[in-house]
Structure formats: C-alpha cells, structure tokens
XYZ file of C-alpha atoms in Angstrom:
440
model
C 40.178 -0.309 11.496
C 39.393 -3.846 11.854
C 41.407 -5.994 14.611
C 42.210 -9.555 13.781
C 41.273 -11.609 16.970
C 43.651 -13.922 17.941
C 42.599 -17.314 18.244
C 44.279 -19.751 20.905
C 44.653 -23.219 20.049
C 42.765 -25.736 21.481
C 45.130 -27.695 24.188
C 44.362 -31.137 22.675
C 44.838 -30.240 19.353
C 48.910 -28.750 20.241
C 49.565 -31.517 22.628
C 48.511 -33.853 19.299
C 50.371 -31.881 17.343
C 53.153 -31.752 19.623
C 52.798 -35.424 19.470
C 52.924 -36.008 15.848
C 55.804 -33.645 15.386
C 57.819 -35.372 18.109
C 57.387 -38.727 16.259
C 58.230 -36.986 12.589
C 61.830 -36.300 13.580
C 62.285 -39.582 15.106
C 61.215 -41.289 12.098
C 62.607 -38.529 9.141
C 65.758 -37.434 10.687
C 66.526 -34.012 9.395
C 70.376 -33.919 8.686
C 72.343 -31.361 10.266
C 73.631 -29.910 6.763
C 74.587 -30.333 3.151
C 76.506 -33.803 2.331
C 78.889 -33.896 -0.331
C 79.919 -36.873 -1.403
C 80.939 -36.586 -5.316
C 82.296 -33.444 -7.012
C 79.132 -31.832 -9.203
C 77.525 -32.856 -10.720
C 78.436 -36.288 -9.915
C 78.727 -38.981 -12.100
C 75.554 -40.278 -12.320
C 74.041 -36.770 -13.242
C 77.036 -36.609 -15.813
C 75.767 -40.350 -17.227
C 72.144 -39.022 -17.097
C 73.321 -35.995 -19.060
C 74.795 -37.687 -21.951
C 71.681 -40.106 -22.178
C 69.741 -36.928 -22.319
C 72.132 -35.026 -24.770
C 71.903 -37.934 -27.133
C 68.048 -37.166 -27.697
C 68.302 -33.229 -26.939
C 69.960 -30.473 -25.831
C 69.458 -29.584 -21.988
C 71.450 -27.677 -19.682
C 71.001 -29.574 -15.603
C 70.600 -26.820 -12.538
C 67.345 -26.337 -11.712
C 63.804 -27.789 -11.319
C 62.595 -27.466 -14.786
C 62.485 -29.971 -17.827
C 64.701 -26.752 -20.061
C 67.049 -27.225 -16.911
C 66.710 -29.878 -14.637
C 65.332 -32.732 -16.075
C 63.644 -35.610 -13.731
C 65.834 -38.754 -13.813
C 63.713 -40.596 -15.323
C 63.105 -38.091 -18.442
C 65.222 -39.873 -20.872
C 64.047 -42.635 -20.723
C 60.115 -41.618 -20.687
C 61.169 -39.285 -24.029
C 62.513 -43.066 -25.355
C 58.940 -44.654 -24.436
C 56.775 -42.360 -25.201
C 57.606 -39.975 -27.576
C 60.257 -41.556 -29.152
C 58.217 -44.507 -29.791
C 56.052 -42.858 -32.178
C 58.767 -40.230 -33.922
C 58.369 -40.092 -37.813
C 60.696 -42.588 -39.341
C 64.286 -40.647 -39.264
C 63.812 -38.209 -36.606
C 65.223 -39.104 -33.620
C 65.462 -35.792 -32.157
C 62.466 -34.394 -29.924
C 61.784 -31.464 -28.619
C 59.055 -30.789 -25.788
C 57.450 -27.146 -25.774
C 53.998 -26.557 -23.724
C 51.752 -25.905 -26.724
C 51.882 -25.772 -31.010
C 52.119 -22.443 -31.414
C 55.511 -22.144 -28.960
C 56.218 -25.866 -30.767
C 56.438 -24.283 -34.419
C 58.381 -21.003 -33.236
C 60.955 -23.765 -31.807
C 60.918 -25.218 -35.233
C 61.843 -21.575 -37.129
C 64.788 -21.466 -34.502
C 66.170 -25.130 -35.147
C 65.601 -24.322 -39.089
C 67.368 -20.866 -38.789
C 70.033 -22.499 -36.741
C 70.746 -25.238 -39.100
C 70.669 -22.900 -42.310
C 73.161 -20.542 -40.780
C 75.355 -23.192 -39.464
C 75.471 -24.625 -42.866
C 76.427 -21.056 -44.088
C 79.474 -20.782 -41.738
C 80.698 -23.883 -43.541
C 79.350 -26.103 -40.380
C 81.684 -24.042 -37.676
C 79.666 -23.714 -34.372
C 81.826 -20.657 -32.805
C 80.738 -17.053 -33.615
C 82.819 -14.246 -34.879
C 83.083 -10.808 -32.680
C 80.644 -8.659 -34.916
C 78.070 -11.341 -35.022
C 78.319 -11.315 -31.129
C 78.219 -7.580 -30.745
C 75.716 -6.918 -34.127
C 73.154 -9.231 -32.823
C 72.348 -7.461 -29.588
C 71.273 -4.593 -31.634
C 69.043 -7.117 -33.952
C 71.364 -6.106 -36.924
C 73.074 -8.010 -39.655
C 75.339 -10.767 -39.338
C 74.412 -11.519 -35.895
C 70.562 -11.175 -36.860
C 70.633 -12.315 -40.206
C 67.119 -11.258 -42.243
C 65.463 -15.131 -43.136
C 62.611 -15.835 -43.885
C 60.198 -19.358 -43.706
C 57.640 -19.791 -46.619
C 53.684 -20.998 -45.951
C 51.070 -21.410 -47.822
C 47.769 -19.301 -48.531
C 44.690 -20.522 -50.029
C 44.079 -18.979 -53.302
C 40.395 -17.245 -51.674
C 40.955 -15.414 -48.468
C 41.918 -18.339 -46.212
C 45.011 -20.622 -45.817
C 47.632 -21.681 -43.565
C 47.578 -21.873 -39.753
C 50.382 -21.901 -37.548
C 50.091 -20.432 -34.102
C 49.291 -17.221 -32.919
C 52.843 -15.911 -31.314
C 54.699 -13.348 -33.762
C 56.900 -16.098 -35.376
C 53.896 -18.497 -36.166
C 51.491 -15.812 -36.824
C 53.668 -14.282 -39.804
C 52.924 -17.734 -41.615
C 49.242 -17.815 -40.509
C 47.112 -16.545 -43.080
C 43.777 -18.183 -42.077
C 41.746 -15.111 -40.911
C 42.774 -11.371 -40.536
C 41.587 -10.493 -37.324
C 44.881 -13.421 -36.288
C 46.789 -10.623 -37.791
C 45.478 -6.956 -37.225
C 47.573 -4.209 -35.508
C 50.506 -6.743 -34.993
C 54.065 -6.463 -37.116
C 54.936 -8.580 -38.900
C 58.068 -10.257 -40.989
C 58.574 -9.632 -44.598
C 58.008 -13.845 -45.730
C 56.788 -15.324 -48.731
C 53.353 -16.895 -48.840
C 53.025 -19.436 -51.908
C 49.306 -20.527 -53.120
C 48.533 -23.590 -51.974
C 46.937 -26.218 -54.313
C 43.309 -25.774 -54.812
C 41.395 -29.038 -56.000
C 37.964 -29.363 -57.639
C 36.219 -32.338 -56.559
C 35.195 -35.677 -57.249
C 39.144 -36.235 -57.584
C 38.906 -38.882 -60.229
C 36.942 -36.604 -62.014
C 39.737 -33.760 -62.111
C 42.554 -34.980 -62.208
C 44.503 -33.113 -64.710
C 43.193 -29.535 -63.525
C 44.299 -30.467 -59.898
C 47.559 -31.557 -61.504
C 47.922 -28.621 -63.020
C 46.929 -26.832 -59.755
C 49.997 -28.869 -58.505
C 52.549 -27.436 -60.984
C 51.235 -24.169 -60.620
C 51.919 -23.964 -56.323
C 55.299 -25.830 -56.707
C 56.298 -23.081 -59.510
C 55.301 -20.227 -57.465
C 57.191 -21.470 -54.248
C 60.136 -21.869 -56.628
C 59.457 -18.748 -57.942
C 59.347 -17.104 -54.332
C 62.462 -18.508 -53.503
C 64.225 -16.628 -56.020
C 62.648 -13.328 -55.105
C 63.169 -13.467 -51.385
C 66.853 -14.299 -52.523
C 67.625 -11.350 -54.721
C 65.428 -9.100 -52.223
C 68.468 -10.401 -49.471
C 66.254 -11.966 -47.283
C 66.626 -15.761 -47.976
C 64.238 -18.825 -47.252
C 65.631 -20.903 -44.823
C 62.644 -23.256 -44.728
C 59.360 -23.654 -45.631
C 56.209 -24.648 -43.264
C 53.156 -26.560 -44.709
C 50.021 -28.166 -43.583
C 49.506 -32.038 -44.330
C 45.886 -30.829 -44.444
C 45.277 -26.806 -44.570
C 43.095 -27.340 -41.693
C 42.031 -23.948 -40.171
C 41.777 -22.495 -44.213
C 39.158 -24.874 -45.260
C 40.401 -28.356 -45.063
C 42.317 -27.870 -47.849
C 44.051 -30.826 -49.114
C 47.216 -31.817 -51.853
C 48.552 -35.200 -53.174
C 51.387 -36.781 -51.991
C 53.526 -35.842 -55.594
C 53.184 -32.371 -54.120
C 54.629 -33.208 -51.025
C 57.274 -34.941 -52.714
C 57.912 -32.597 -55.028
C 57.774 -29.288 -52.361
C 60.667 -31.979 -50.595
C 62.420 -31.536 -53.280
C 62.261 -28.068 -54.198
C 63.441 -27.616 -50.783
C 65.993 -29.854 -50.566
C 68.210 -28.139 -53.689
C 67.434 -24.919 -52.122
C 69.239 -26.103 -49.062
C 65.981 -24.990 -47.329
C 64.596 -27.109 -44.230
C 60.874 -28.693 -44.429
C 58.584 -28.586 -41.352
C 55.876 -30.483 -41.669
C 53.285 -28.687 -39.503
C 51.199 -31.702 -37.568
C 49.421 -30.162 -34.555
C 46.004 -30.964 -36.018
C 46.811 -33.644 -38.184
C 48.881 -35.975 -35.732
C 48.552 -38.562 -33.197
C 45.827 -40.697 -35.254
C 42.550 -39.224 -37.289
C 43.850 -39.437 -40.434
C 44.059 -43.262 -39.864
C 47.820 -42.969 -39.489
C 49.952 -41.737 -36.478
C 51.279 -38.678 -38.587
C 49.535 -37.777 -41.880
C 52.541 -37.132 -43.753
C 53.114 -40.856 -43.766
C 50.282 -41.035 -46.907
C 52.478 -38.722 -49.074
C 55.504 -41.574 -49.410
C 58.188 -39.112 -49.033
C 61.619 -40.548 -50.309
C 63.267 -39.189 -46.973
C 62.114 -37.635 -43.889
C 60.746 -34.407 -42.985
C 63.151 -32.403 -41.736
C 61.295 -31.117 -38.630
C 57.791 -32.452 -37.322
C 55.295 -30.209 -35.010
C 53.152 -31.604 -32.588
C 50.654 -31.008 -29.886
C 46.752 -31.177 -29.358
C 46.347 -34.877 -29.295
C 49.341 -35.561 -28.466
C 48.623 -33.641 -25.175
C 51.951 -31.811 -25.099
C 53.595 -29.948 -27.321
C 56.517 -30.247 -29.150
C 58.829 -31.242 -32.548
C 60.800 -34.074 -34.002
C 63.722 -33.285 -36.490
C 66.439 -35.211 -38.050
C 69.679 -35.914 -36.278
C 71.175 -32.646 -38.199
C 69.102 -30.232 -36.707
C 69.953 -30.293 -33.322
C 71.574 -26.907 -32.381
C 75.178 -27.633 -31.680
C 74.974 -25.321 -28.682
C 73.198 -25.624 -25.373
C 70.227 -22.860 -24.521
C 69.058 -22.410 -27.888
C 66.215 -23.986 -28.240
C 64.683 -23.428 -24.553
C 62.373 -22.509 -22.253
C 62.449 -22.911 -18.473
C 59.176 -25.336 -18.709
C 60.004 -27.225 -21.714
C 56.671 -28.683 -21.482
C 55.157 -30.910 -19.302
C 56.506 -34.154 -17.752
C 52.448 -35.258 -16.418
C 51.483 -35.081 -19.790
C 54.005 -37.789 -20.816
C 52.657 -39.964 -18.139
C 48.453 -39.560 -19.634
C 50.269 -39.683 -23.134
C 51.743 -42.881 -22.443
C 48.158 -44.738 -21.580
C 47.097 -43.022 -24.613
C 49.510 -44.036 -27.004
C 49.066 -47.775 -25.168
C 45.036 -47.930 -25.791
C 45.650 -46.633 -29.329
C 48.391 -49.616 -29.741
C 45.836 -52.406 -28.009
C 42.796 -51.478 -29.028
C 43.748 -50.803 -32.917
C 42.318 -47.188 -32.578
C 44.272 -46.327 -36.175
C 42.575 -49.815 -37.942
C 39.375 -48.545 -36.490
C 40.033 -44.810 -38.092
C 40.555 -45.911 -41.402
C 37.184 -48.342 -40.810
C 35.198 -45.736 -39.684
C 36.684 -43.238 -41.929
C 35.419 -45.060 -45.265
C 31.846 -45.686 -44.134
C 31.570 -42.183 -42.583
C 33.215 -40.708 -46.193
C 30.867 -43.113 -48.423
C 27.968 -41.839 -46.663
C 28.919 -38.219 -47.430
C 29.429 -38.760 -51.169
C 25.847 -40.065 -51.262
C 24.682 -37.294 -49.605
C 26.354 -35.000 -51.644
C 24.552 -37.032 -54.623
C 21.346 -36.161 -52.766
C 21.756 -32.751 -52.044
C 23.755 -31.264 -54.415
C 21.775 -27.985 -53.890
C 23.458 -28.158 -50.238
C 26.685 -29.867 -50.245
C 29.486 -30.716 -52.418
C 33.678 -31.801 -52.404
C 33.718 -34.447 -49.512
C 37.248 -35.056 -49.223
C 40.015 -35.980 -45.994
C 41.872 -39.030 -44.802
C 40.793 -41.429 -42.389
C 37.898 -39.798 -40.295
C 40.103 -36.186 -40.667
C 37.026 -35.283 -43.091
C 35.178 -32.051 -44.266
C 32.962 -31.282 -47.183
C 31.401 -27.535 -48.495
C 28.465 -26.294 -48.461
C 27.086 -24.365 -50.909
C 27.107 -20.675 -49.248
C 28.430 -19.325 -45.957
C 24.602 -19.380 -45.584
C 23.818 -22.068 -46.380
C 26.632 -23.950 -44.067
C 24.952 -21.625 -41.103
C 21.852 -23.117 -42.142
C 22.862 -26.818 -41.750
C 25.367 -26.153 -38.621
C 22.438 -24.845 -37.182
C 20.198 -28.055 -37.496
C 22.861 -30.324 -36.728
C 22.767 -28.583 -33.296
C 18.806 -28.369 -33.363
C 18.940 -32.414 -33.913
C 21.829 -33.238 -31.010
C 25.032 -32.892 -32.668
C 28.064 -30.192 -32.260
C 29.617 -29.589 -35.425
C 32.642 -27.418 -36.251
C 33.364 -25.415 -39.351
C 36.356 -24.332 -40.845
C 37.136 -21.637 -44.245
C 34.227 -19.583 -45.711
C 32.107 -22.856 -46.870
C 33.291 -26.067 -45.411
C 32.392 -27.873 -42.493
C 34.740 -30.083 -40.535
C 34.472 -33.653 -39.019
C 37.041 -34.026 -35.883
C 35.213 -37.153 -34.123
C 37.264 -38.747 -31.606
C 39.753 -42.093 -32.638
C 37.013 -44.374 -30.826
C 34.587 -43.158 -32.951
C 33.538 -46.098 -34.374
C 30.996 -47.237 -37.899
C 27.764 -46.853 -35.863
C 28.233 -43.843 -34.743
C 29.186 -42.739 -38.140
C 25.799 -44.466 -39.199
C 23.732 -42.013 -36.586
C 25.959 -38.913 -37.567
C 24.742 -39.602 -41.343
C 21.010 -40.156 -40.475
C 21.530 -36.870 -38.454
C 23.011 -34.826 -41.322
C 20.126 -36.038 -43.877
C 17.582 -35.021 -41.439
C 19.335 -31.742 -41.138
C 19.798 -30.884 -44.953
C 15.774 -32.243 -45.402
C 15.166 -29.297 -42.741
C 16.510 -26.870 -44.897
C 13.281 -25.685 -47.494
C-alpha cells in the first residue's frame, strides 16, 4: 500500500494567502443569504421571455440556452442569425450540429402537419396522451418525410442519427444493422452534361422525379402512413454533387404545398456562402419561402429557420438542454461581418466563373479523364471517367501539393474556402492539368 505524504505548506505562501483572502472579502462582500426582491421570475426575466418567445420557444430555469437563456440571447439571435434568415423565416432554431438540426426539422414538420390535422387545436385528447407512451396510434401517429436517391447507388445525405439517417441514402455502410422507418425515397433528377446541350432530356429527367414524388405521395397515403414533408438537397452533395434547376424546386414547392406537406430545404453544406449566395436555394426563385431551412458547418453552429407557422405552439418540443452554442454566435458574428465587408459572396461568384471556365477547358482537353463540370459559385465538382480513374487523379493532385475531396462513385468535389480568390483558382488549374498529363 502506498502512503500519500502529507505536504505542509510553506509559511510564506499561507500568510500570503491568508493575506489575499483577507482582502477578497473586504472588497467582494459575500451576502449573508438569498435576496428577494421581485416575485419570480421578475419582470425583467418575464420581458426577456417574451422577446425570446417572439423568435422561439424556450422554457427559463436553468443554465442552458434550451432553458436558461443568457440575457443577451435575443438579441444576439436578432444580429446574427436573424440577420441572414432566408427571406420569410423568422423563426430560428439553434441545435449543436446538422444532423441533430434536421431531426429538429422532422419534429417542427410533424408538429405542424398534425396540428393542422386537429383543425389547428393545440390541446391533446386522453388516448393520444395515454397511446403515445406506448409509441402507438393517435398519440404516435405513423408519418413519414420523403428524400431523394440518386438513380445509381448514391443520393441524399442528411445526418447520421436514426431520424436523418432514414432519409440518407448516400452510402450503405451509413445504414447497416440499424432500423429504420418505412419512408419514401423519390429519384432525384439526373442531368447529362454540357446543360445547353441537354436540355430537353434533363427536362424530361425533371418531369420524371416530380411524377414519382407525386406518385409516392399517394402510396404512402393509401399504405396509412402519410408524408408530412419532404427533405431535399439544394445540391445532392454527399451522392455525387448532384444538381436540379430551379423549375424543379419550384415545382417540388408546389407539389408539396397541395399536399399540405412541409418543405425543408436541407442547407448544411450548401449555406453560409460557396455557392456565391448566402443560402443556395436563393438561385431557384421560389414564389414563397421554404418552409424550414437547416444549417450548420459554416455557419459554425447548428440549427434551422422556418416560417412563422411552424413554431410548435407548446413549450419543450423542440429542445435540448444545450440548444447549441452561445460562443459560436460570438466567432459567427465576425464571420458573417468579414463576409459583409470584404464582399466574400462577390468574390465567390468571381472566383467561381474563372475556376468553372477553366474546368470546361480541361474537360475539352481530357475528355479521356474528365467530363460534366457543373455547381454554383465555387460549390463545384466534375466526374471522372472511372472510380479508377478519379483515384488516379486524386492521387496526383496530392503528389503535386493539393488536398482534394471526392464525393459519389466518379466525381470529385471543389470546397475551397470563400477567400479563395481567381489566382488561386489559376494555380489549382495549372495543378489539375499537370495531374491529368501524369496519368499515361
């Protein structure tokens, strides 16, 4: 057995301490006991309250954004976040990452659709109450959300929690050995490029996704398990890149809208910038807003926006004790302020169209290697011929000094930062022709 020796302070070092501890109390006088001075909470807790209930729902006991909000939380969600919601949703949510973010988005949707159903009353009848804490039927209705699968192997991506991962279709290992929810997939749109060069196939590819996702909505309906909304990609990021026009969008808006079915527009990887707009969906021209908005990655925390209608009526329901995380508001903030100053989204869109031009004439000069450059802004990706043949060129790239990152069975991705600016684009070119020359 080992015996701790006890060590005996050093007399100068307690008589300082002695010291500094004397002068503490003189200076921070500890009071002798709680001080009530309003009933509580008091009324400038109540005030903060309401300013915070107008923006979302929080309950106010204890030291945690879900619960106990700083005082100065409203107004930072008004600065910061609020300051760059999609037009018409001025509801925000804070979670701590996208996955959490998009399973907060299900709830809000499932909230809303079966609030709707109850003819907008917010009380609960006794078998709901009792039903649901056996996960039965009416209390735990069987809903489902549509996504979106690529029509090869790969497609959507939404998280990696049960609630996300029964809409994430990117890869199967995501999925193996975990249950899973009986929802619809629809195929998403799959384009051949040059666009201009197809565009009445990739039309057709248009009306052919928008007929099955009307089509699924009828069979999840007669099957008894009805879609109460449907989550897409801007950009099918994780799948391959995969990209559809904005008269999809518009269109899948509307299919959704007669089937009383919320949209979430899924915009961890597509917000915050590097598409050359703040959120991506802003290129598709929708005639209203998306119902619900995910967010995170760039935008340091996580989160979702949503229209006024989709706040739940009823405290606790969307909530975690965390509820994100108030320091990344405060980096955010400097963030969002060099983006605003410094024109980060002009420079995007700059960078985006020399970086894109000098991918379509490398795709002229190695069409053996690489083909279908497409993206927004400097959100970019193009194929390469084989799986080994993209091995073959990520490989190089890395040889010759640049990390690349790849993304379905074929396609390589370009994520450079919003600061990247035309000469780097310039050296990441000269790079990539030097790389596919390598290849014999």
């Amino acid at each position: 057995m080992f015996r701790v020796k006890k060590t005996k302070i050093p007399t100068v070092i307690l008589k300082d301490f002695q010291k500094f501890a004397s002068g503490y109390t003189k200076v921070h006088k500890e009071p002798d006991g709680p001080c009530v001075k309003t009933e509580i909470p008091g009324p400038k807790s109540k005030a903060l309250f309401k300013e915070l209930s107008d923006i979302q729902r929080a309950l106010v006991n204890r030291p945690a954004l879900g619960v106990f909000p700083g005082i100065d939380w409203p107004q930072k969600l008004r600065d910061v976040l609020l300051s760059v919601a999609p037009k018409g949703c001025n509801q925000v949510m804070t979670m701590m990452c996208g996955a959490c973010s998009v399973e907060s988005a299900f709830k809000a949707a499932f909230i809303w659709y079966c609030t709707n159903k109850r003819g907008g009353k917010t009380t609960f009848s006794d078998e709901e109450l009792k039903s649901v804490m056996d996960n039965k039927a009416p209390g735990a209705p069987k809903l489902a959300i549509m996504s979106f699968k690529a029509p090869l192997l790969q497609g959507a991506f939404h998280g990696r929690t049960f609630g996300a991962l029964a809409t994430t279709r990117s890869k199967p290992i995501h999925k193996l050995d975990f249950p899973s929810f009986d929802w619809p997939c629809a195929i998403f749109p799959h384009y051949k490029y040059p666009l201009e060069e197809h565009k009445r196939e990739n039309e057709e590819q248009d009306k052919k996704s928008l007929a099955h996702v009307c089509e699924l909505f009828e069979k999840w309906e007669k099957k008894g398990i009805p879609v109460a909304g449907v989550i897409v990609e801007p950009i099918q990021s994780e799948g391959g890149d995969n990209h559809a026009s904005p008269e999809f969008f518009q269109q899948l808006q509307a299919i959704c809208a007669s089937k009383c079915a919320a949209l979430i527009l899924d915009e961890v990887q597509t917000g915050c910038g590097p598409t050359g707009k703040m959120w991506c969906h802003e290129h598709f021209n929708l005639p209203s807003p998306p119902d619900l908005v995910t967010f995170s990655k760039k935008m340091l925390t996580g989160g979702y926006y949503a229209r006024p209608e989709f706040k739940p009526p009823q405290a606790y329901r969307i909530f975690n004790t965390w509820m994100g995380d108030p320091s990344k508001l405060i980096l955010l903030e400097q963030v969002l302020k060099v983006i605003k100053t410094e024109k980060l989204l002009d420079l995007v869109q700059c960078t985006g169209k020399v970086l894109k031009c000098g991918l379509h004439e490398l795709e002229c000069e190695f069409p053996d290697k690489i083909n279908s450059v497409r993206g927004r802004g400097t959100f970019l990706a193009f194929d390469a011929t084989s799986p080994e043949m993209r091995d073959k060129i990520m490989g190089n790239l890395k040889k010759n000094g640049v990390l690349g990152g790849v993304c379905g069975t074929t396609s390589v991705r370009l994520r450079p930062a919003l600061t990247f600016a035309p000469k780097h684009a310039e050296i990441f070119l000269d790079i990539l022709k030097k790389s596919l020359q390598q290849i014999k």
